[in-house]
Amino acid sequence: MIEQYVLDLQEVDETRVAVVGGKGAHLGGLSRIEGVRVPRGFCVTTHAFRRIMAEAPSIDDRLDELSRTNPDDREAIRTLSAQIRRTVEEIAIPADLAAEVTRALGRLGEQAAYAVRSSATAEDLPTASFAGQQDTYLNVMGPTAILQHVSRCWASLFTERAVTYRQRNGIDHRTVHMAVVVQRMVFPHAAGILFTADPVTGNRKVATVDAGFGLGEALVSGLVNPDVFKVQDGEVVTRTIAAKQRAVHALPAGGTQEVAVDSQRQEQPALTDAQVVELVRLGRRIEAHFGHPQDIEWCLVDDGFQIVQSRPITTLFPVPESGDEENHVYLSVGHQQMMTDPMKPLGISVWQLTAMAPMHEAGGRLFVDATRRLASPASRAGFLELVGRGDPLIRDALETVLERGDFVPSLPDSGPVGPPAGGASLPTEADPAIVGELIERSRASIAALERDIRTRTGPALFDFLLEAFEEHKRVLSDPLNMQAIMAGMEATWWLNDKLEEWLGEKNAADTLTLSAPDNVTSEMGLELLDVADVIRPHPEVVAFLQGVEDEDFLDDLGKLAGGAEARDAIEAYLDRYGMRCVGEIDITRPRWRERPSTLVPVILDNVRNFEPGAAERRFEQGRHRAQQKEQDVLSRLRALPDGDRKADETKRMIDQVRAFIGYREYPKYGIISRYFVYKRALLAEAERLVQAGVLPEQEDIFYLTFQELHEVVRSHQVDDQLIQQRRDAFRSYQALTPPRVLTSDGEAVTGAYRRDDVPAGALIGLPVSAGTVEGRARVILDMAQAELEAGDILVTRFTDPSWSPLFVGIAGLVTEVGGLMTHGAVIAREYGLPAVVGVEQATRLIRDGQRIRVHGTDGYIEILP
């Protein structure tokens, strides 16, 4: 096949990204939409780029060196990328290629002015926007200058920012090629950007238009503040007219110039409302063509709008599919489960199949539809009360939606949900004996699962697992299970409400629940202290663990003095807790048993920071503090009017909270124990598929849903392209932040704490564990990278149960995600750590190493000088 070096824009569409790059493909697609005008032009194809690159073999060596360079080594990247750019620009364009470009210019007008624009093959795609990563040149005139700027566009594939962006996003430099778009210049009265969805809130029904005078370069470069219009349902709903003091205009001889805008025009709108509405109508047509909300660059010339670029808005959080046109309000499951990272398809589908409520996927996260509970007047108040106790930001966001009046329709009552508003009547007492009974039932169910799954393979395994998922849900839905969970939570709420009312004491339950029995998550942290006690007396073992780099270190440990005991202690710990890991609700995440090196830094911190017997001492100290607090509270209550009744009721609730609050953590432990059994069986099946040549590697199954994997096992056929698409999508989801509340319009509704009782500059959050502590902030995003000293305060995004071993070595806790009854909060109270959760952007606003003061009783953090 003859390689074409030049293609007219009319000859290409979105399917030709590999030949004309993302920008060229989109422009070709735009030119085919009825009613959309695109300046005439052509593409210098990636075939031309590859031919140029082949002229300089030395570039290959530089790319090898670049691929080995750390993305954070800016100096090395700057040097290497500059060398590659210089080499590319110095390559002479072959005569036949230059002749094709000149012929194309002749068809459009050789002496006209042109825009010369880079168009990379990894640019303007639905999963990644490379806006501004490569170069654009405006008002270029004459074939010689245009060819020179084509070379510059080729070289711009290797600008420092483009190289760094690719490295950070895992994109191989060799897989990206550069085409160049050459278009007739447009000399507009006004230009700007149209977002067909609100880029801030995500609302798909609100379009935003930014507009300024002259060329759009003034807006894109940040030279001027634009006029901003918001349009909904065909009407301008808000407008902000800026003082536009500067503009960029084309020069007659080529190039552009920044000019002052006449003072009388500066505060005139760049567009009329009618023009804005017309532009948005055009944008909706473009959005419908591409199937995604678009970021569109437009120009207004004498006879209407021309479109010079359109790319997907990649920062919007996707909307769950509802299958209808009704309004919906979705709540993030990840914020309840302390795991807001994206999940892989197998993880999502297994969680959906084992969850107690229907769940909807979007952006690699799960959501529950709260619309019906909000729509029923009877259930709404109780639901908001229940949600608000856990996370006030979610409640505030839901109230924001409800205040709009017409988004959530009122439906007939469906019965109360959650505690009654006010919720401080004396909870029903529960029999503490049910805790032991429930734990035993769970253990027996898991033992039966492990026994029965051993002989199941092939399609029969999937039939068995579907039955196992039903048993999984039966265990969770046992009325006794919910009774035990609610007994501890309701007693906590009652104690906090009543003791603040009667004694003026906030969050009294925090101290009363210290070292409560049967808390499998707090035991997990304490038992790792016991492992450190076994290792500490053996310097050779400690030195060996400091150098651990792979996952088979336990095999070598037994060869050292004291190593056998150390290995046995770690193995015993893994036997009980090896199914756990960060992000454990995603079955695809590597478990501690699969990656035991994750625990080594925590064990070494415990060896260094604690004395022998710390676990038992710590537990007893907590128990003693709780007993002292109980005596203090009861004696103060008895001194009040009607004090004996108040003290008796409080004593019953203290007994109830201590009997049941520890069990709050057990159902999750049971879920994750079952998950590891499922996972090992599925990985064994994956290995059989690898051996049969169906899959290249075991972990490919993580990018299939449970149902799809079932079909692959049955048919021994797999769609490799689907797996690659899922990998790419998962990578793109990692850049998204899931909202707590999301509407079917795509709006991410953010709540606020609405408090005025905190010092200026303080970071506000939810108080979940009382006390005040000052110390060094350690901002840690990966538990395996944690190096903590005594007195440090852990600052992180979220803490699911797997973070609990770190809690024994810290003095306080700050997280971006969390609620009163989420795992991090429960364990912080168990260990007596002052903790504030739900602190928006805490890991960005607090720098690692800063000194901070955590007010765990009042719910705020001060950053100290």
mmCIF file of C-alpha atoms in Angstrom, residues 9 12 17 20-30 43 116-125 130-136 178-181 183 290 297 308-311:
data_model
loop_
_atom_site.group_PDB
_atom_site.id
_atom_site.type_symbol
_atom_site.label_atom_id
_atom_site.label_comp_id
_atom_site.label_asym_id
_atom_site.label_seq_id
_atom_site.Cartn_x
_atom_site.Cartn_y
_atom_site.Cartn_z
ATOM 1 C CA LEU A 9 -9.438 17.120 6.214
ATOM 2 C CA VAL A 12 -10.497 11.753 7.323
ATOM 3 C CA VAL A 17 -6.338 8.657 14.559
ATOM 4 C CA VAL A 20 -3.710 11.939 11.325
ATOM 5 C CA GLY A 21 -3.596 12.041 15.145
ATOM 6 C CA GLY A 22 -6.353 12.957 17.576
ATOM 7 C CA LYS A 23 -6.768 16.598 16.561
ATOM 8 C CA GLY A 24 -6.769 15.818 12.817
ATOM 9 C CA ALA A 25 -9.264 12.966 13.246
ATOM 10 C CA HIS A 26 -11.607 15.171 15.288
ATOM 11 C CA LEU A 27 -11.393 18.025 12.790
ATOM 12 C CA GLY A 28 -12.167 15.597 9.971
ATOM 13 C CA GLY A 29 -15.152 14.301 11.932
ATOM 14 C CA LEU A 30 -16.307 17.858 12.664
ATOM 15 C CA CYS A 43 -3.024 16.791 7.497
ATOM 16 C CA VAL A 116 0.084 24.868 11.739
ATOM 17 C CA ARG A 117 -0.978 22.561 14.576
ATOM 18 C CA SER A 118 0.449 19.405 16.112
ATOM 19 C CA SER A 119 -1.820 16.332 16.180
ATOM 20 C CA ALA A 120 -0.420 13.410 18.169
ATOM 21 C CA THR A 121 -1.879 9.901 18.055
ATOM 22 C CA ALA A 122 -2.344 9.907 21.856
ATOM 23 C CA GLU A 123 -4.074 13.296 21.835
ATOM 24 C CA ASP A 124 -7.727 14.288 22.310
ATOM 25 C CA LEU A 125 -8.888 10.749 23.093
ATOM 26 C CA PHE A 130 -3.195 16.084 25.974
ATOM 27 C CA ALA A 131 -4.325 19.695 25.694
ATOM 28 C CA GLY A 132 -1.331 22.009 25.436
ATOM 29 C CA GLN A 133 1.214 19.195 25.382
ATOM 30 C CA GLN A 134 2.432 19.939 21.843
ATOM 31 C CA ASP A 135 2.736 23.122 19.774
ATOM 32 C CA THR A 136 0.494 25.283 17.572
ATOM 33 C CA MET A 178 2.887 13.061 15.305
ATOM 34 C CA ALA A 179 0.748 14.284 12.440
ATOM 35 C CA VAL A 180 0.434 17.992 11.626
ATOM 36 C CA VAL A 181 -2.766 19.878 10.750
ATOM 37 C CA GLN A 183 -5.548 25.008 8.176
ATOM 38 C CA PHE A 290 -18.838 12.263 19.183
ATOM 39 C CA GLU A 297 -12.532 25.985 20.427
ATOM 40 C CA VAL A 308 -11.241 25.005 15.045
ATOM 41 C CA GLN A 309 -10.994 22.171 17.569
ATOM 42 C CA SER A 310 -13.092 19.750 19.601
ATOM 43 C CA ARG A 311 -11.818 17.290 22.156
#
